Amino acid sequence: MKTKPFICFILLIFGLGVESKAQLQNRSPLRPNPYLALPLGNIQPQGWLKDQLQRMKTGLTGHLDERYPQVAGHRNGWLGGDGDAWERGPYWIDGLLPLAYILKDQALINKVKPWIEWTLNNQREDGYLGPKPLSVKPQPEAGIQKEPVEDWWPRMVMLKVLQQYYNATADKRVIKALSNYFKYQLQELPKHPLDQWTFWGNRRGADNLMVVYWLYNITGESFLLDLGNLIYQQTFPYTNVFSSTYDTKQEGVGHLYPYNTGNTYPFKQALIDKLHVGQLQSFHCVNLAQGIKTPIIYYQQHADSNYIKAVKKAFNDITLFHGQAQGMYGGDEPLHGNAPTQGIEFCSVVEMLFSLESMLTITGDTDFADQLEKIAYNAMPTQATDDFNYRQYFQSANQVLISRAKRNFFEDDGHQGTDQCYGLLTGYPCCTANMHQGWPKFVQNLWYQTADQGIAALLYGPSEVETRVANGQTIRITEDTHYPFDENIVFTVHSTQPLSFPFHLRIPHWAKNAQVKINGAIQEEILKPGSMVKINRNWKDGDQVTLVLPMHVETSRWAELSVAVARGPLVYALKIEEDWRKVSDATYFGDFWEVHPKSDWNYGLIESAVNNPENGFEVVKNKSNGQYPWNLTGAPIILKTKAKRIPEWGLYKHMAGPLPHQFSAAEEEEVPIVLVPYGCSTLRITQFPIVN
């Protein structure tokens, strides 16, 4: 089969001195994408975002091999050792590698390289990659996952690692290794499907599929399209499930997680027909975060709009049945409804971000960008400590006490009540390895090459990008902003000569009356919320584009008639004073942190403020003075309002109890309260009851 010629953009990794291909435009017959990823390292974080990555370097991301040597140390199977041979080693490198190459940090690169070198240098002749099956069954060791060695799923993580490594270095060995591995898959999958060893492979097949398409765009090998169809066929049928209608008269539980893990390829259609994302326990929370991109990844090979419609419907249903105000959903670990105290796994957060980033380049859909920023700027900062040395397994929208105790989570007994504590191994240790991909990949997706040979800023944050545009000319653009705390973003073009190219900007759905100024002159074009703006002009060195995104205080309704408060991309939560208490555990969990409240939390918002938020909430901006913004003392912006305490609202199973409905507290005095950005909080009420 011959393929049609195609055009790709050859981009340069500046500062590393090597030429690299970024995400190429799709070859025929794949559908062309509107936005293309830049080489790893071309986008540099600035301001608070650079500080965030530096904290990862000095924290757990840069030192997991020292803090968690039993998994990330030299015994790991992905280093040729006799230890952990499953997902956690590749998980760590999937975040460490982009951090290392974005920061251009040689010490971190040196930690990455042994994992790459062992994987590339120890590929079997038949194409098999990764730890090899042992002739003698290994002895089990507590806390180490030695089997199943041949499982397809952990290899999917390493595929993403190798793809990123190529985008950073242009090491041609990656192309040869992946081509041979995918030939091996095409031969073996008919006999040993994605779920041959564990069901995780069929739920997460899209991670495999997207690297297959990436390689096809480089090599044009036609067998990769056959493999793409096969992988999609063996991946859980998300499109069907997302498109289904909710039937409240469900019978039995065999179609729900974890009872349906035995529904392997070829899937039992009767169980699929019963399943709807709105049901309790319909999915494992992380499988949903990874699987939600499946229809849109495959849409590149089969451009049927029903794939996109299915995903959009799924997001609506997830929000309706399981959603929380910070952009995530209750899933602890099975999906668990929309009560604001249900848990949200850290792995779900970072995997949902990656899925949204992957779908954004394919569709250019601003809904995905808005959701991406909402999760990144609310849910992600709070789930790790400021020094990035400890993390929570589960967070919640209403989280008023963090302690070792059983809560109303599906996963409680196995984790001995540690799910919300900040630790290294509290809850379950998958997040200890997987949390690291969130911020580096977010930085990598701030900017894109465009199909019309321009540049696009689809997500906003302090940064700098260097790349090539029309006619292969080099440009550098700086993005000066304190976004998401501030509504002004200033882009400055740096070029040695005048250049003509399109500059794409996203207008978020919440941004009413947005403005674009070019060199101080307001552009008269009406900027529709939820749209893309394309500025075509001849650019010269020093040209400035100022994007003004007015942020208005808004309220939204959630479960139990609760109300959440937002301003721009940030959701706000009650400021609760914190008492951090270190707990030592000499058995499994090691040292971890509990957080107890030092101030009242059981407040209801005044109905008049909720109905008229622009007048009911005072916006107060604080001078940052270069402080880290994601905590109570460094919060760059707060909201002030009045509330009434609800004495009857107390704890239930160590959590904020069910919300009082339209509570009347005539006898209670109105008192001032402060709301801080959700990402700045540790203890919080985010979804408030209303006081008449």
PDB file of N, CA and C in Angstrom, residues 8-73:
ATOM      1  N   CYS A   8       5.428  18.156   6.391  1.00  0.00           N
ATOM      2  CA  CYS A   8       5.646  18.230   7.833  1.00  0.00           C
ATOM      3  C   CYS A   8       6.500  19.448   8.137  1.00  0.00           C
ATOM      4  N   PHE A   9       6.483  19.856   9.381  1.00  0.00           N
ATOM      5  CA  PHE A   9       7.290  20.978   9.826  1.00  0.00           C
ATOM      6  C   PHE A   9       8.505  20.427  10.555  1.00  0.00           C
ATOM      7  N   ILE A  10       9.685  20.789  10.130  1.00  0.00           N
ATOM      8  CA  ILE A  10      10.897  20.405  10.833  1.00  0.00           C
ATOM      9  C   ILE A  10      11.243  21.551  11.779  1.00  0.00           C
ATOM     10  N   LEU A  11      11.240  21.237  13.070  1.00  0.00           N
ATOM     11  CA  LEU A  11      11.436  22.260  14.091  1.00  0.00           C
ATOM     12  C   LEU A  11      12.770  22.039  14.787  1.00  0.00           C
ATOM     13  N   LEU A  12      13.217  23.017  15.519  1.00  0.00           N
ATOM     14  CA  LEU A  12      14.529  22.980  16.141  1.00  0.00           C
ATOM     15  C   LEU A  12      14.402  23.078  17.637  1.00  0.00           C
ATOM     16  N   ILE A  13      15.105  22.244  18.341  1.00  0.00           N
ATOM     17  CA  ILE A  13      15.170  22.387  19.796  1.00  0.00           C
ATOM     18  C   ILE A  13      16.283  23.380  20.090  1.00  0.00           C
ATOM     19  N   PHE A  14      15.941  24.567  20.464  1.00  0.00           N
ATOM     20  CA  PHE A  14      16.913  25.625  20.670  1.00  0.00           C
ATOM     21  C   PHE A  14      17.605  25.427  22.006  1.00  0.00           C
ATOM     22  N   GLY A  15      18.889  25.600  22.002  1.00  0.00           N
ATOM     23  CA  GLY A  15      19.657  25.472  23.225  1.00  0.00           C
ATOM     24  C   GLY A  15      20.260  24.087  23.385  1.00  0.00           C
ATOM     25  N   LEU A  16      19.702  23.069  22.727  1.00  0.00           N
ATOM     26  CA  LEU A  16      20.251  21.733  22.822  1.00  0.00           C
ATOM     27  C   LEU A  16      21.132  21.397  21.628  1.00  0.00           C
ATOM     28  N   GLY A  17      21.008  22.186  20.572  1.00  0.00           N
ATOM     29  CA  GLY A  17      21.881  22.028  19.428  1.00  0.00           C
ATOM     30  C   GLY A  17      21.604  20.810  18.578  1.00  0.00           C
ATOM     31  N   VAL A  18      20.384  20.270  18.673  1.00  0.00           N
ATOM     32  CA  VAL A  18      20.047  19.123  17.842  1.00  0.00           C
ATOM     33  C   VAL A  18      18.746  19.398  17.125  1.00  0.00           C
ATOM     34  N   GLU A  19      18.624  18.821  15.939  1.00  0.00           N
ATOM     35  CA  GLU A  19      17.395  18.972  15.181  1.00  0.00           C
ATOM     36  C   GLU A  19      16.447  17.838  15.547  1.00  0.00           C
ATOM     37  N   SER A  20      15.170  18.166  15.703  1.00  0.00           N
ATOM     38  CA  SER A  20      14.195  17.167  16.124  1.00  0.00           C
ATOM     39  C   SER A  20      12.883  17.387  15.413  1.00  0.00           C
ATOM     40  N   LYS A  21      12.175  16.306  15.150  1.00  0.00           N
ATOM     41  CA  LYS A  21      10.834  16.413  14.602  1.00  0.00           C
ATOM     42  C   LYS A  21       9.829  16.432  15.740  1.00  0.00           C
ATOM     43  N   ALA A  22       8.957  17.400  15.709  1.00  0.00           N
ATOM     44  CA  ALA A  22       7.878  17.445  16.683  1.00  0.00           C
ATOM     45  C   ALA A  22       6.744  16.572  16.178  1.00  0.00           C
ATOM     46  N   GLN A  23       5.573  16.755  16.762  1.00  0.00           N
ATOM     47  CA  GLN A  23       4.391  16.034  16.303  1.00  0.00           C
ATOM     48  C   GLN A  23       4.087  16.448  14.873  1.00  0.00           C
ATOM     49  N   LEU A  24       4.327  15.544  13.929  1.00  0.00           N
ATOM     50  CA  LEU A  24       4.117  15.853  12.527  1.00  0.00           C
ATOM     51  C   LEU A  24       2.637  15.963  12.217  1.00  0.00           C
ATOM     52  N   GLN A  25       2.349  16.686  11.138  1.00  0.00           N
ATOM     53  CA  GLN A  25       0.979  16.680  10.644  1.00  0.00           C
ATOM     54  C   GLN A  25       0.644  15.257  10.190  1.00  0.00           C
ATOM     55  N   ASN A  26      -0.593  14.858  10.392  1.00  0.00           N
ATOM     56  CA  ASN A  26      -1.006  13.502  10.042  1.00  0.00           C
ATOM     57  C   ASN A  26      -0.830  13.222   8.556  1.00  0.00           C
ATOM     58  N   ARG A  27      -0.283  12.058   8.278  1.00  0.00           N
ATOM     59  CA  ARG A  27      -0.224  11.571   6.900  1.00  0.00           C
ATOM     60  C   ARG A  27      -1.612  11.116   6.463  1.00  0.00           C
ATOM     61  N   SER A  28      -1.844  11.186   5.179  1.00  0.00           N
ATOM     62  CA  SER A  28      -3.039  10.560   4.617  1.00  0.00           C
ATOM     63  C   SER A  28      -2.911   9.043   4.819  1.00  0.00           C
ATOM     64  N   PRO A  29      -3.972   8.339   5.189  1.00  0.00           N
ATOM     65  CA  PRO A  29      -5.370   8.787   5.240  1.00  0.00           C
ATOM     66  C   PRO A  29      -5.813   9.332   6.594  1.00  0.00           C
ATOM     67  N   LEU A  30      -4.887   9.540   7.520  1.00  0.00           N
ATOM     68  CA  LEU A  30      -5.282  10.122   8.803  1.00  0.00           C
ATOM     69  C   LEU A  30      -5.766  11.548   8.593  1.00  0.00           C
ATOM     70  N   ARG A  31      -6.719  11.957   9.387  1.00  0.00           N
ATOM     71  CA  ARG A  31      -7.299  13.292   9.268  1.00  0.00           C
ATOM     72  C   ARG A  31      -6.287  14.335   9.748  1.00  0.00           C
ATOM     73  N   PRO A  32      -6.079  15.422   8.992  1.00  0.00           N
ATOM     74  CA  PRO A  32      -5.144  16.471   9.441  1.00  0.00           C
ATOM     75  C   PRO A  32      -5.618  17.099  10.754  1.00  0.00           C
ATOM     76  N   ASN A  33      -4.661  17.428  11.617  1.00  0.00           N
ATOM     77  CA  ASN A  33      -4.970  18.061  12.896  1.00  0.00           C
ATOM     78  C   ASN A  33      -4.727  19.564  12.823  1.00  0.00           C
ATOM     79  N   PRO A  34      -5.524  20.356  13.533  1.00  0.00           N
ATOM     80  CA  PRO A  34      -5.349  21.811  13.482  1.00  0.00           C
ATOM     81  C   PRO A  34      -4.130  22.304  14.240  1.00  0.00           C
ATOM     82  N   TYR A  35      -3.683  21.525  15.254  1.00  0.00           N
ATOM     83  CA  TYR A  35      -2.566  21.975  16.089  1.00  0.00           C
ATOM     84  C   TYR A  35      -1.559  20.852  16.265  1.00  0.00           C
ATOM     85  N   LEU A  36      -0.290  21.230  16.310  1.00  0.00           N
ATOM     86  CA  LEU A  36       0.811  20.270  16.339  1.00  0.00           C
ATOM     87  C   LEU A  36       1.730  20.580  17.505  1.00  0.00           C
ATOM     88  N   ALA A  37       2.135  19.535  18.221  1.00  0.00           N
ATOM     89  CA  ALA A  37       3.003  19.713  19.377  1.00  0.00           C
ATOM     90  C   ALA A  37       4.387  20.184  18.949  1.00  0.00           C
ATOM     91  N   LEU A  38       5.002  20.995  19.778  1.00  0.00           N
ATOM     92  CA  LEU A  38       6.358  21.482  19.549  1.00  0.00           C
ATOM     93  C   LEU A  38       7.373  20.520  20.161  1.00  0.00           C
ATOM     94  N   PRO A  39       8.624  20.580  19.707  1.00  0.00           N
ATOM     95  CA  PRO A  39       9.653  19.722  20.305  1.00  0.00           C
ATOM     96  C   PRO A  39       9.791  19.993  21.799  1.00  0.00           C
ATOM     97  N   LEU A  40      10.082  18.944  22.536  1.00  0.00           N
ATOM     98  CA  LEU A  40      10.242  19.052  23.974  1.00  0.00           C
ATOM     99  C   LEU A  40      11.453  19.930  24.291  1.00  0.00           C
ATOM    100  N   GLY A  41      11.220  21.006  25.012  1.00  0.00           N
ATOM    101  CA  GLY A  41      12.278  21.956  25.335  1.00  0.00           C
ATOM    102  C   GLY A  41      12.112  23.297  24.664  1.00  0.00           C
ATOM    103  N   ASN A  42      11.263  23.380  23.632  1.00  0.00           N
ATOM    104  CA  ASN A  42      11.044  24.665  22.954  1.00  0.00           C
ATOM    105  C   ASN A  42      10.210  25.628  23.784  1.00  0.00           C
ATOM    106  N   ILE A  43       9.432  25.110  24.721  1.00  0.00           N
ATOM    107  CA  ILE A  43       8.589  25.944  25.577  1.00  0.00           C
ATOM    108  C   ILE A  43       9.219  25.997  26.957  1.00  0.00           C
ATOM    109  N   GLN A  44       9.474  27.197  27.424  1.00  0.00           N
ATOM    110  CA  GLN A  44      10.110  27.379  28.719  1.00  0.00           C
ATOM    111  C   GLN A  44       9.146  28.064  29.690  1.00  0.00           C
ATOM    112  N   PRO A  45       8.949  27.492  30.884  1.00  0.00           N
ATOM    113  CA  PRO A  45       8.101  28.151  31.875  1.00  0.00           C
ATOM    114  C   PRO A  45       8.805  29.368  32.449  1.00  0.00           C
ATOM    115  N   GLN A  46       8.022  30.327  32.865  1.00  0.00           N
ATOM    116  CA  GLN A  46       8.555  31.522  33.509  1.00  0.00           C
ATOM    117  C   GLN A  46       7.755  31.772  34.791  1.00  0.00           C
ATOM    118  N   GLY A  47       8.213  32.723  35.596  1.00  0.00           N
ATOM    119  CA  GLY A  47       7.461  33.146  36.767  1.00  0.00           C
ATOM    120  C   GLY A  47       7.136  32.005  37.710  1.00  0.00           C
ATOM    121  N   TRP A  48       5.900  32.005  38.217  1.00  0.00           N
ATOM    122  CA  TRP A  48       5.509  30.994  39.197  1.00  0.00           C
ATOM    123  C   TRP A  48       5.531  29.592  38.591  1.00  0.00           C
ATOM    124  N   LEU A  49       5.310  29.483  37.279  1.00  0.00           N
ATOM    125  CA  LEU A  49       5.289  28.173  36.645  1.00  0.00           C
ATOM    126  C   LEU A  49       6.694  27.551  36.623  1.00  0.00           C
ATOM    127  N   LYS A  50       7.698  28.377  36.426  1.00  0.00           N
ATOM    128  CA  LYS A  50       9.076  27.881  36.505  1.00  0.00           C
ATOM    129  C   LYS A  50       9.401  27.452  37.931  1.00  0.00           C
ATOM    130  N   ASP A  51       8.938  28.237  38.909  1.00  0.00           N
ATOM    131  CA  ASP A  51       9.123  27.882  40.311  1.00  0.00           C
ATOM    132  C   ASP A  51       8.501  26.520  40.601  1.00  0.00           C
ATOM    133  N   GLN A  52       7.334  26.264  40.039  1.00  0.00           N
ATOM    134  CA  GLN A  52       6.663  24.987  40.259  1.00  0.00           C
ATOM    135  C   GLN A  52       7.516  23.824  39.762  1.00  0.00           C
ATOM    136  N   LEU A  53       8.090  23.955  38.575  1.00  0.00           N
ATOM    137  CA  LEU A  53       8.926  22.879  38.044  1.00  0.00           C
ATOM    138  C   LEU A  53      10.228  22.725  38.828  1.00  0.00           C
ATOM    139  N   GLN A  54      10.766  23.839  39.316  1.00  0.00           N
ATOM    140  CA  GLN A  54      11.973  23.749  40.136  1.00  0.00           C
ATOM    141  C   GLN A  54      11.688  23.012  41.441  1.00  0.00           C
ATOM    142  N   ARG A  55      10.502  23.226  42.008  1.00  0.00           N
ATOM    143  CA  ARG A  55      10.127  22.510  43.225  1.00  0.00           C
ATOM    144  C   ARG A  55      10.002  21.017  42.957  1.00  0.00           C
ATOM    145  N   MET A  56       9.553  20.649  41.779  1.00  0.00           N
ATOM    146  CA  MET A  56       9.505  19.241  41.413  1.00  0.00           C
ATOM    147  C   MET A  56      10.923  18.665  41.308  1.00  0.00           C
ATOM    148  N   LYS A  57      11.815  19.439  40.755  1.00  0.00           N
ATOM    149  CA  LYS A  57      13.207  18.992  40.619  1.00  0.00           C
ATOM    150  C   LYS A  57      13.830  18.703  41.978  1.00  0.00           C
ATOM    151  N   THR A  58      13.644  19.624  42.927  1.00  0.00           N
ATOM    152  CA  THR A  58      14.238  19.435  44.248  1.00  0.00           C
ATOM    153  C   THR A  58      13.401  18.525  45.140  1.00  0.00           C
ATOM    154  N   GLY A  59      12.163  18.255  44.721  1.00  0.00           N
ATOM    155  CA  GLY A  59      11.276  17.409  45.502  1.00  0.00           C
ATOM    156  C   GLY A  59      11.278  15.977  45.008  1.00  0.00           C
ATOM    157  N   LEU A  60      10.097  15.366  45.071  1.00  0.00           N
ATOM    158  CA  LEU A  60       9.978  13.939  44.820  1.00  0.00           C
ATOM    159  C   LEU A  60      10.314  13.559  43.379  1.00  0.00           C
ATOM    160  N   THR A  61       9.975  14.410  42.405  1.00  0.00           N
ATOM    161  CA  THR A  61      10.223  14.057  41.006  1.00  0.00           C
ATOM    162  C   THR A  61      11.705  13.853  40.741  1.00  0.00           C
ATOM    163  N   GLY A  62      12.524  14.749  41.257  1.00  0.00           N
ATOM    164  CA  GLY A  62      13.960  14.643  41.027  1.00  0.00           C
ATOM    165  C   GLY A  62      14.667  13.640  41.915  1.00  0.00           C
ATOM    166  N   HIS A  63      13.946  13.076  42.894  1.00  0.00           N
ATOM    167  CA  HIS A  63      14.624  12.215  43.880  1.00  0.00           C
ATOM    168  C   HIS A  63      13.831  10.959  44.220  1.00  0.00           C
ATOM    169  N   LEU A  64      12.942  10.528  43.340  1.00  0.00           N
ATOM    170  CA  LEU A  64      12.130   9.353  43.658  1.00  0.00           C
ATOM    171  C   LEU A  64      12.991   8.102  43.793  1.00  0.00           C
ATOM    172  N   ASP A  65      14.079   8.026  43.047  1.00  0.00           N
ATOM    173  CA  ASP A  65      14.961   6.869  43.150  1.00  0.00           C
ATOM    174  C   ASP A  65      15.612   6.772  44.520  1.00  0.00           C
ATOM    175  N   GLU A  66      15.737   7.909  45.213  1.00  0.00           N
ATOM    176  CA  GLU A  66      16.304   7.910  46.559  1.00  0.00           C
ATOM    177  C   GLU A  66      15.224   7.714  47.619  1.00  0.00           C
ATOM    178  N   ARG A  67      14.042   8.290  47.387  1.00  0.00           N
ATOM    179  CA  ARG A  67      12.970   8.213  48.369  1.00  0.00           C
ATOM    180  C   ARG A  67      12.195   6.895  48.274  1.00  0.00           C
ATOM    181  N   TYR A  68      12.175   6.288  47.111  1.00  0.00           N
ATOM    182  CA  TYR A  68      11.366   5.094  46.859  1.00  0.00           C
ATOM    183  C   TYR A  68      12.214   4.064  46.111  1.00  0.00           C
ATOM    184  N   PRO A  69      13.395   3.720  46.659  1.00  0.00           N
ATOM    185  CA  PRO A  69      14.345   2.884  45.915  1.00  0.00           C
ATOM    186  C   PRO A  69      13.840   1.476  45.648  1.00  0.00           C
ATOM    187  N   GLN A  70      12.929   0.977  46.482  1.00  0.00           N
ATOM    188  CA  GLN A  70      12.449  -0.384  46.258  1.00  0.00           C
ATOM    189  C   GLN A  70      11.700  -0.530  44.940  1.00  0.00           C
ATOM    190  N   VAL A  71      11.231   0.592  44.382  1.00  0.00           N
ATOM    191  CA  VAL A  71      10.555   0.569  43.082  1.00  0.00           C
ATOM    192  C   VAL A  71      11.337   1.340  42.027  1.00  0.00           C
ATOM    193  N   ALA A  72      11.802   2.538  42.366  1.00  0.00           N
ATOM    194  CA  ALA A  72      12.461   3.398  41.384  1.00  0.00           C
ATOM    195  C   ALA A  72      13.979   3.248  41.380  1.00  0.00           C
ATOM    196  N   GLY A  73      14.500   2.336  42.162  1.00  0.00           N
ATOM    197  CA  GLY A  73      15.937   2.134  42.235  1.00  0.00           C
ATOM    198  C   GLY A  73      16.464   1.135  41.227  1.00  0.00           C
TER     199      GLY A  73
END
